[in-house]
Amino acid sequence: MSAVERALHLLGRGDGDFRLQEAAWVARCVGRGESAPLAPEDVSALAATLHRRTVPRGAVAYGDGRTRPSVWIVRSGRLELLAGSGARRVVVQILHDGDVDGDIQLLLDMPLPYTARALDDVELLHLEREDFERLLATRPPIARRWLSSVAQRLNTSHMRIIGLLGRSLVQQAAQLLLDEESEQGVALPQRTLAAMLGVRRPSLNKVLKELEKDGLIALRYSAIDIVDRAALARRAG
């Protein structure tokens, strides 16, 4: 049983889609914002040496088994990370400009548990395994920052899992919404959020409807807006 599997097992819930749970938690380790391993100036400095790829809207960018394991950096546009298939396919994360994906999987020699699809015309920079290893070996400042980023992201995800233990579903849902908020609100469908909490979607929907009735959030298609952040934080405990 992997570390992610053991951590999720500690939540004590067996009614969620486990593979979706695992994919959702792995997706939360993507390098974002201040935790991304490459600062904008690093990306600019390396842009001439990295491989460039343009992915048209609606096309699969990576993770479908036809692309080599690589580190992916979103130069522009948005990518959605999809887990599952058919009617069970859901979005587990949205990547934006500057987000980095695939590095932890390369370091741990594990496959990506999701597929990345372009929501816009996307420009990607990517490092294949050999390039990634060479970057870490020849650029110590970037290697140091990259490894610190990996540790920070894994620790953040670990602490989020621990933070859910012993809390009511209302508290867990409120905290998850606060953790996942971005400029676009919480851009994840309810089924994904339910899987991340290890509960059934109707149970989560009931909690979300109560939070909306109290004026803390606003529900919309495949997304949630936080209306009163301070009140939601108090509800999270």
PDB file of N, CA, C and O in Angstrom, residues 4 6-8 13-14 23 37 39 58-60 81 102-103 106 138-139 148 151 154 167 173 182 198-199 210 226:
ATOM      1  N   VAL A   4       0.210   7.392  -0.108  1.00  0.00           N
ATOM      2  CA  VAL A   4      -1.061   8.066  -0.362  1.00  0.00           C
ATOM      3  C   VAL A   4      -2.220   7.167   0.038  1.00  0.00           C
ATOM      4  O   VAL A   4      -3.181   7.601   0.674  1.00  0.00           O
ATOM      5  N   ARG A   6      -2.213   4.729   2.262  1.00  0.00           N
ATOM      6  CA  ARG A   6      -2.282   4.622   3.725  1.00  0.00           C
ATOM      7  C   ARG A   6      -2.914   5.865   4.328  1.00  0.00           C
ATOM      8  O   ARG A   6      -3.731   5.773   5.247  1.00  0.00           O
ATOM      9  N   ALA A   7      -2.530   7.036   3.812  1.00  0.00           N
ATOM     10  CA  ALA A   7      -3.080   8.284   4.353  1.00  0.00           C
ATOM     11  C   ALA A   7      -4.574   8.353   4.116  1.00  0.00           C
ATOM     12  O   ALA A   7      -5.339   8.719   5.007  1.00  0.00           O
ATOM     13  N   LEU A   8      -5.010   7.983   2.905  1.00  0.00           N
ATOM     14  CA  LEU A   8      -6.434   8.030   2.611  1.00  0.00           C
ATOM     15  C   LEU A   8      -7.190   6.994   3.431  1.00  0.00           C
ATOM     16  O   LEU A   8      -8.318   7.237   3.863  1.00  0.00           O
ATOM     17  N   ARG A  13     -13.080   6.127   5.437  1.00  0.00           N
ATOM     18  CA  ARG A  13     -14.281   6.139   4.620  1.00  0.00           C
ATOM     19  C   ARG A  13     -14.071   5.181   3.452  1.00  0.00           C
ATOM     20  O   ARG A  13     -13.098   5.263   2.741  1.00  0.00           O
ATOM     21  N   GLY A  14     -15.037   4.299   3.241  1.00  0.00           N
ATOM     22  CA  GLY A  14     -14.879   3.315   2.183  1.00  0.00           C
ATOM     23  C   GLY A  14     -15.879   3.461   1.067  1.00  0.00           C
ATOM     24  O   GLY A  14     -15.994   2.578   0.227  1.00  0.00           O
ATOM     25  N   ALA A  23      -6.032  10.019  -7.268  1.00  0.00           N
ATOM     26  CA  ALA A  23      -5.692  10.962  -8.336  1.00  0.00           C
ATOM     27  C   ALA A  23      -5.885  12.395  -7.874  1.00  0.00           C
ATOM     28  O   ALA A  23      -5.073  13.284  -8.166  1.00  0.00           O
ATOM     29  N   PRO A  37       8.379  25.147  -8.392  1.00  0.00           N
ATOM     30  CA  PRO A  37       9.845  25.077  -8.293  1.00  0.00           C
ATOM     31  C   PRO A  37      10.569  26.099  -9.162  1.00  0.00           C
ATOM     32  O   PRO A  37      11.713  26.439  -8.881  1.00  0.00           O
ATOM     33  N   ALA A  39      10.699  29.919 -10.650  1.00  0.00           N
ATOM     34  CA  ALA A  39      10.205  31.288 -10.646  1.00  0.00           C
ATOM     35  C   ALA A  39      10.092  31.764 -12.093  1.00  0.00           C
ATOM     36  O   ALA A  39      10.702  31.170 -12.996  1.00  0.00           O
ATOM     37  N   GLY A  58      -9.064  21.377 -26.384  1.00  0.00           N
ATOM     38  CA  GLY A  58      -9.772  20.111 -26.460  1.00  0.00           C
ATOM     39  C   GLY A  58      -8.886  18.900 -26.666  1.00  0.00           C
ATOM     40  O   GLY A  58      -9.340  17.763 -26.502  1.00  0.00           O
ATOM     41  N   ALA A  59      -7.604  19.115 -27.007  1.00  0.00           N
ATOM     42  CA  ALA A  59      -6.699  17.991 -27.262  1.00  0.00           C
ATOM     43  C   ALA A  59      -6.033  17.524 -25.970  1.00  0.00           C
ATOM     44  O   ALA A  59      -5.894  18.281 -25.008  1.00  0.00           O
ATOM     45  N   VAL A  60      -5.610  16.264 -25.947  1.00  0.00           N
ATOM     46  CA  VAL A  60      -4.884  15.717 -24.805  1.00  0.00           C
ATOM     47  C   VAL A  60      -3.438  16.194 -24.864  1.00  0.00           C
ATOM     48  O   VAL A  60      -2.786  16.081 -25.906  1.00  0.00           O
ATOM     49  N   LEU A  81      -7.002  18.299 -15.456  1.00  0.00           N
ATOM     50  CA  LEU A  81      -6.505  16.957 -15.166  1.00  0.00           C
ATOM     51  C   LEU A  81      -7.704  16.054 -14.931  1.00  0.00           C
ATOM     52  O   LEU A  81      -8.505  16.301 -14.027  1.00  0.00           O
ATOM     53  N   GLY A 102       4.231  16.663 -13.055  1.00  0.00           N
ATOM     54  CA  GLY A 102       5.001  15.515 -13.519  1.00  0.00           C
ATOM     55  C   GLY A 102       6.336  15.308 -12.841  1.00  0.00           C
ATOM     56  O   GLY A 102       6.944  14.236 -12.971  1.00  0.00           O
ATOM     57  N   ASP A 103       6.836  16.314 -12.115  1.00  0.00           N
ATOM     58  CA  ASP A 103       8.168  16.178 -11.516  1.00  0.00           C
ATOM     59  C   ASP A 103       8.190  15.160 -10.386  1.00  0.00           C
ATOM     60  O   ASP A 103       9.113  14.342 -10.295  1.00  0.00           O
ATOM     61  N   LEU A 106       8.162  11.681 -11.780  1.00  0.00           N
ATOM     62  CA  LEU A 106       9.460  11.281 -12.314  1.00  0.00           C
ATOM     63  C   LEU A 106      10.411  10.895 -11.181  1.00  0.00           C
ATOM     64  O   LEU A 106      11.116   9.890 -11.264  1.00  0.00           O
ATOM     65  N   THR A 138      23.177  20.069 -13.085  1.00  0.00           N
ATOM     66  CA  THR A 138      24.049  21.149 -13.563  1.00  0.00           C
ATOM     67  C   THR A 138      23.654  22.533 -13.074  1.00  0.00           C
ATOM     68  O   THR A 138      24.422  23.479 -13.237  1.00  0.00           O
ATOM     69  N   ARG A 139      22.476  22.668 -12.472  1.00  0.00           N
ATOM     70  CA  ARG A 139      22.034  23.977 -11.973  1.00  0.00           C
ATOM     71  C   ARG A 139      21.668  23.857 -10.489  1.00  0.00           C
ATOM     72  O   ARG A 139      20.489  23.739 -10.138  1.00  0.00           O
ATOM     73  N   SER A 148      13.202  21.667  -2.626  1.00  0.00           N
ATOM     74  CA  SER A 148      12.463  22.326  -1.542  1.00  0.00           C
ATOM     75  C   SER A 148      10.982  22.417  -1.900  1.00  0.00           C
ATOM     76  O   SER A 148      10.100  22.236  -1.045  1.00  0.00           O
ATOM     77  N   ALA A 151       9.342  19.001  -1.412  1.00  0.00           N
ATOM     78  CA  ALA A 151       9.115  18.749   0.010  1.00  0.00           C
ATOM     79  C   ALA A 151       7.941  19.577   0.533  1.00  0.00           C
ATOM     80  O   ALA A 151       7.106  19.083   1.304  1.00  0.00           O
ATOM     81  N   LEU A 154       4.559  18.105  -0.872  1.00  0.00           N
ATOM     82  CA  LEU A 154       4.196  16.855  -0.219  1.00  0.00           C
ATOM     83  C   LEU A 154       3.774  17.090   1.222  1.00  0.00           C
ATOM     84  O   LEU A 154       2.823  16.482   1.720  1.00  0.00           O
ATOM     85  N   ARG A 167     -12.720  15.648  12.023  1.00  0.00           N
ATOM     86  CA  ARG A 167     -13.614  16.777  11.764  1.00  0.00           C
ATOM     87  C   ARG A 167     -14.947  16.294  11.206  1.00  0.00           C
ATOM     88  O   ARG A 167     -15.020  15.249  10.558  1.00  0.00           O
ATOM     89  N   ALA A 173     -15.568  19.986   4.538  1.00  0.00           N
ATOM     90  CA  ALA A 173     -15.953  20.622   3.278  1.00  0.00           C
ATOM     91  C   ALA A 173     -15.538  22.084   3.265  1.00  0.00           C
ATOM     92  O   ALA A 173     -15.015  22.588   2.260  1.00  0.00           O
ATOM     93  N   SER A 182      -9.167  29.523  -5.959  1.00  0.00           N
ATOM     94  CA  SER A 182      -8.242  30.248  -6.824  1.00  0.00           C
ATOM     95  C   SER A 182      -8.956  31.485  -7.348  1.00  0.00           C
ATOM     96  O   SER A 182     -10.043  31.834  -6.864  1.00  0.00           O
ATOM     97  N   GLY A 198     -13.794  11.542   0.380  1.00  0.00           N
ATOM     98  CA  GLY A 198     -14.150  10.150   0.625  1.00  0.00           C
ATOM     99  C   GLY A 198     -15.594   9.955   1.001  1.00  0.00           C
ATOM    100  O   GLY A 198     -15.926   9.048   1.770  1.00  0.00           O
ATOM    101  N   VAL A 199     -16.484  10.809   0.479  1.00  0.00           N
ATOM    102  CA  VAL A 199     -17.913  10.699   0.777  1.00  0.00           C
ATOM    103  C   VAL A 199     -18.691  10.650  -0.529  1.00  0.00           C
ATOM    104  O   VAL A 199     -18.154  10.902  -1.604  1.00  0.00           O
ATOM    105  N   GLU A 210     -26.418  23.866   2.394  1.00  0.00           N
ATOM    106  CA  GLU A 210     -26.560  24.545   3.681  1.00  0.00           C
ATOM    107  C   GLU A 210     -25.623  25.749   3.756  1.00  0.00           C
ATOM    108  O   GLU A 210     -26.012  26.821   4.235  1.00  0.00           O
ATOM    109  N   ILE A 226     -16.635  31.398  -3.192  1.00  0.00           N
ATOM    110  CA  ILE A 226     -16.674  31.689  -1.762  1.00  0.00           C
ATOM    111  C   ILE A 226     -17.127  33.130  -1.588  1.00  0.00           C
ATOM    112  O   ILE A 226     -16.477  34.062  -2.056  1.00  0.00           O
TER     113      ILE A 226
END
